[in-house]
Short mmCIF file of C-alpha atoms in Angstrom, two decimals:
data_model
loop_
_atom_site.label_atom_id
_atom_site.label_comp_id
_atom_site.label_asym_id
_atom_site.label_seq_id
_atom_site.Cartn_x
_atom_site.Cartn_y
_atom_site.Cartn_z
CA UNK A 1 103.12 108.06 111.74
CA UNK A 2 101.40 110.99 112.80
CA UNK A 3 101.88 114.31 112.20
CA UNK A 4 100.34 117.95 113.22
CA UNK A 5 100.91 120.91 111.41
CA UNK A 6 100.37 123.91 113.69
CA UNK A 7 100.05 127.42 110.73
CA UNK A 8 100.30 130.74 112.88
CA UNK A 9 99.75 134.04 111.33
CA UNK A 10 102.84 135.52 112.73
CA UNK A 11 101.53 139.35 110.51
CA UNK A 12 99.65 141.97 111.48
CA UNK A 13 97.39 141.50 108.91
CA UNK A 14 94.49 138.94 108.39
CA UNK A 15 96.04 136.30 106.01
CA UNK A 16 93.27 135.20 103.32
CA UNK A 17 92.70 132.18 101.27
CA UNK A 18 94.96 130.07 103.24
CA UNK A 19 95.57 126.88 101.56
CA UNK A 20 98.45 124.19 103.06
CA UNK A 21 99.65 120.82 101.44
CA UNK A 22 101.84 118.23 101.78
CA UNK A 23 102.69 114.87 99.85
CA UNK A 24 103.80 111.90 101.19
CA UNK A 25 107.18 111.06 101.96
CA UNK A 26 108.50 108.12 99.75
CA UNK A 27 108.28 104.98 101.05
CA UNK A 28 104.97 106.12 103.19
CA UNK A 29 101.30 106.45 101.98
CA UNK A 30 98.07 108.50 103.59
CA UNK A 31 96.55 106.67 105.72
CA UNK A 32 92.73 107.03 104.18
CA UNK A 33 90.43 109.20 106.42
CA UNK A 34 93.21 110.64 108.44
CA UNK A 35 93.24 114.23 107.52
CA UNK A 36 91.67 116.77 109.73
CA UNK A 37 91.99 120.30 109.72
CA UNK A 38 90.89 122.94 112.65
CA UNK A 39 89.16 125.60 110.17
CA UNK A 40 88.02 125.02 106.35
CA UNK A 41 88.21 121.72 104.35
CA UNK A 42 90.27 118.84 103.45
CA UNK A 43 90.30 119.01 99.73
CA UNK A 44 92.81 115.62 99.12
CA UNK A 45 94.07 113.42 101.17
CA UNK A 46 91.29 111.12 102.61
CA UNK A 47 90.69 109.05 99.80
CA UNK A 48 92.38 105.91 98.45
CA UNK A 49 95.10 106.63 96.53
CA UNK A 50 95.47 110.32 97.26
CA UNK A 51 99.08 110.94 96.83
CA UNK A 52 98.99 114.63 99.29
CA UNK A 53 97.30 116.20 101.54
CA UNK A 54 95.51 119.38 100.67
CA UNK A 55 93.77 121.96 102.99
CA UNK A 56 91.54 125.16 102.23
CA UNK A 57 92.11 126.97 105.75
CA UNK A 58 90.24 130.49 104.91
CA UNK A 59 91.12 133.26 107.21
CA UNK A 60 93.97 133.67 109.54
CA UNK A 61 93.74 136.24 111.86
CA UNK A 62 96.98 138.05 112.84
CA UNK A 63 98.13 135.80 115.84
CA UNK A 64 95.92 132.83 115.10
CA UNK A 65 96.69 129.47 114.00
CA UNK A 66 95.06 126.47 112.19
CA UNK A 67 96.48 122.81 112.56
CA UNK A 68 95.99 120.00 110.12
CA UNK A 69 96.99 116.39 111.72
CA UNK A 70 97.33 113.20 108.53
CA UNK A 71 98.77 109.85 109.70
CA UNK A 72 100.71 108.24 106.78
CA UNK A 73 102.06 104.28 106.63
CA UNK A 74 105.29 103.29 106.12
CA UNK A 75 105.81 100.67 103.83
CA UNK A 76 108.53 98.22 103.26
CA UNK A 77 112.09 99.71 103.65
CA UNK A 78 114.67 98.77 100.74
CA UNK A 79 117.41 99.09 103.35
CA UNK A 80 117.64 98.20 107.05
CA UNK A 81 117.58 102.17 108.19
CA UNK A 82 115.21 104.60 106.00
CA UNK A 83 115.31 108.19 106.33
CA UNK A 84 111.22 109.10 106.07
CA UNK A 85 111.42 113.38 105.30
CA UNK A 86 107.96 115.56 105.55
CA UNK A 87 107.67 118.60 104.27
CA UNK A 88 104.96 121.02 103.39
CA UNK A 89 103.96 124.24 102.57
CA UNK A 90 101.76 126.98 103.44
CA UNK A 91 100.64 129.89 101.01
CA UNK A 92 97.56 132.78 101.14
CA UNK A 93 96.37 135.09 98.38
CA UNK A 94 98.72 137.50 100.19
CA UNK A 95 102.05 135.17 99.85
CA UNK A 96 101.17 133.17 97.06
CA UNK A 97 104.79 131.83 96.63
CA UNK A 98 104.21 130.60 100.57
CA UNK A 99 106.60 129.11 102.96
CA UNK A 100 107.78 125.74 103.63
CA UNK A 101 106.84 123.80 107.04
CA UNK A 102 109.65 123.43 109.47
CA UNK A 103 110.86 120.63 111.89
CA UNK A 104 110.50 122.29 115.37
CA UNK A 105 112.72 119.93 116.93
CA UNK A 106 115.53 121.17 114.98
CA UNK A 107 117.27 125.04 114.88
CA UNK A 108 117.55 124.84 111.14
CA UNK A 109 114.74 127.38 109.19
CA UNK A 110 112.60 125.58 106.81
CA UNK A 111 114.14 122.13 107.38
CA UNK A 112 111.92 119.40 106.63
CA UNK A 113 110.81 116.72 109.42
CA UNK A 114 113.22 114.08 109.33
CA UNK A 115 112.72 110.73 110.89
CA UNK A 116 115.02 107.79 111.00
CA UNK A 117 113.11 104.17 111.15
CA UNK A 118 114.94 101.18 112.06
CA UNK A 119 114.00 98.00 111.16
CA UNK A 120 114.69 95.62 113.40
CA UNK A 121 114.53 91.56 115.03
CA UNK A 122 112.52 92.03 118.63
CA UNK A 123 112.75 88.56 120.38
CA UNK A 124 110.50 87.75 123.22
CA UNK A 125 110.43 84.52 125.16
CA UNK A 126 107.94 83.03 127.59
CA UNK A 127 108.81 79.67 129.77
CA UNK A 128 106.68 77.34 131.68
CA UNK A 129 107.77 74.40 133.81
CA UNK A 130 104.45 72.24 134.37
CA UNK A 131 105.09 69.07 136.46
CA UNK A 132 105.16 66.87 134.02
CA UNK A 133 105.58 63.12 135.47
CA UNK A 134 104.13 63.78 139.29
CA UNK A 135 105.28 60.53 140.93
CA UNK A 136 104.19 61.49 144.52
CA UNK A 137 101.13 63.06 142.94
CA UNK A 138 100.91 66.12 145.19
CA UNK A 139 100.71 68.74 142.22
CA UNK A 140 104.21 70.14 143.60
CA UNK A 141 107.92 70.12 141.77
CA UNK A 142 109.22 67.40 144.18
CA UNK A 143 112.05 64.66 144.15
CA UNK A 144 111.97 61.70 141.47
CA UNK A 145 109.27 64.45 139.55
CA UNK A 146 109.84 64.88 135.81
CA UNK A 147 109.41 68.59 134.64
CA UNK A 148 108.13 68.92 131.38
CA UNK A 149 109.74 72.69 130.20
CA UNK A 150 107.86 74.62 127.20
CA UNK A 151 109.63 77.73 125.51
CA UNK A 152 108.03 80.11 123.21
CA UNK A 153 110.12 82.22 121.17
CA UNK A 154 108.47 85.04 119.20
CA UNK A 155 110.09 87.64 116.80
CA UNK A 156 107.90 90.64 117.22
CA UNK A 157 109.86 92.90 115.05
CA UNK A 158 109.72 93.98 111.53
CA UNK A 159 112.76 92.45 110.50
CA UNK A 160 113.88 88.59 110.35
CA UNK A 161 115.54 87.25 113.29
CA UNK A 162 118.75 85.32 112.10
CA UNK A 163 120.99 82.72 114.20
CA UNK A 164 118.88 82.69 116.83
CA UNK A 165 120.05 80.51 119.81
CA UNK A 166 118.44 79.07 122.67
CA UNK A 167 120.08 77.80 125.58
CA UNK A 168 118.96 76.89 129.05
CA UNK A 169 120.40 74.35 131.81
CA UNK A 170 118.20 72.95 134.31
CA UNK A 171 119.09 74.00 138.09
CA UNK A 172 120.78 71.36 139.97
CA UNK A 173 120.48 68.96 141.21
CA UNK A 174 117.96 68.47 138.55
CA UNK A 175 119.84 66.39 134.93
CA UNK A 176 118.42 66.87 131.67
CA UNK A 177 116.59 63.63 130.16
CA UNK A 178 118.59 62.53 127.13
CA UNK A 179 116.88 63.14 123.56
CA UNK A 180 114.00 65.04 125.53
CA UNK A 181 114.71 68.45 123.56
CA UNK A 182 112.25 69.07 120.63
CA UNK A 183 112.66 71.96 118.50
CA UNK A 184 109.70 73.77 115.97
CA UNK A 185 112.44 74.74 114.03
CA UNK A 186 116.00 74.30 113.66
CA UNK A 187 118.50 71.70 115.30
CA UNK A 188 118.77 70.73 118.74
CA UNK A 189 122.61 70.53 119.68
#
């Protein structure tokens, strides 16, 4: 995940000795390098291990803004939906008690960023009909032909796929071949 942290001086007044940080929500970690800052210097966050991300922005001047950006990782869920919050703050010699970051997508003031991840099965499957038995010999799908059929199934997702069925019928007036059906895994029925 990535995020951007955009820290206007909304004052009339240069703010001074900016500083912003922000740990990692639980169940994510910093992704190592990731943290960039417009003005000043990273001070945690880009090594191994660092548990938050940690800024010295300087100056502010009255209508200006810094941004940080940090990617974290999300690790494995406990549960099948996981509710991944982010929240900082931002303080300067001026408001040393500082303010919290807010979620701009939401009207709440000082809300943290909330994101909901799903885990979840994503099937995919390819088919290919290759002439199999070519009686006439002329490359082409014709009558008395065997087709040899080939199905890939692939769960792309982050969760596991369960009772996963396959089922196909060939167009007429083609017939299935009895006990041609060969499965990787599971039963043929």
């Amino acid at each position: 995940l990535r995020f951007r942290v955009r820290i206007v001086n909304r004052g009339s007044a240069p703010a001074t000795g900016v500083t912003f940080e922000e740990a990692a929500a639980s169940h994510t970690a910093l992704r190592t390098g990731s943290v960039h800052c417009s003005q000043g210097a990273v001070t945690a966050g880009n090594a191994a291990g660092d548990p938050q991300v940690e800024c010295a922005l300087g100056e502010i001047a009255p209508g200006g803004a810094a941004e940080v950006i940090f990617e974290t990782e999300v690790g494995d869920p406990p549960t099948s939906v996981l509710e991944l919050r982010q929240q900082g703050r931002v303080s300067a010699v001026e408001d040393p008690a500082g303010h919290l970051t807010d979620d701009p997508t939401s009207p709440a003031i000082d809300d943290p960023t909330t994101l909901l991840r799903r885990r979840t099965a994503a099937l995919f499957a390819w088919k290919s009909d290759p002439v199999y038995l070519d009686l006439d010999g002329d490359g082409r799908p014709s009558a008395g032909d065997t087709l040899g059929y080939l199905v890939w199934i692939e769960n792309r997702g982050d969760e596991h796929a369960r009772d996963v069925v396959f089922e196909d019928r060939p167009d007429a007036p083609a017939a299935l071949v009895a006990g041609s059906v060969l499965s990787s895994q599971g039963t043929v029925a």
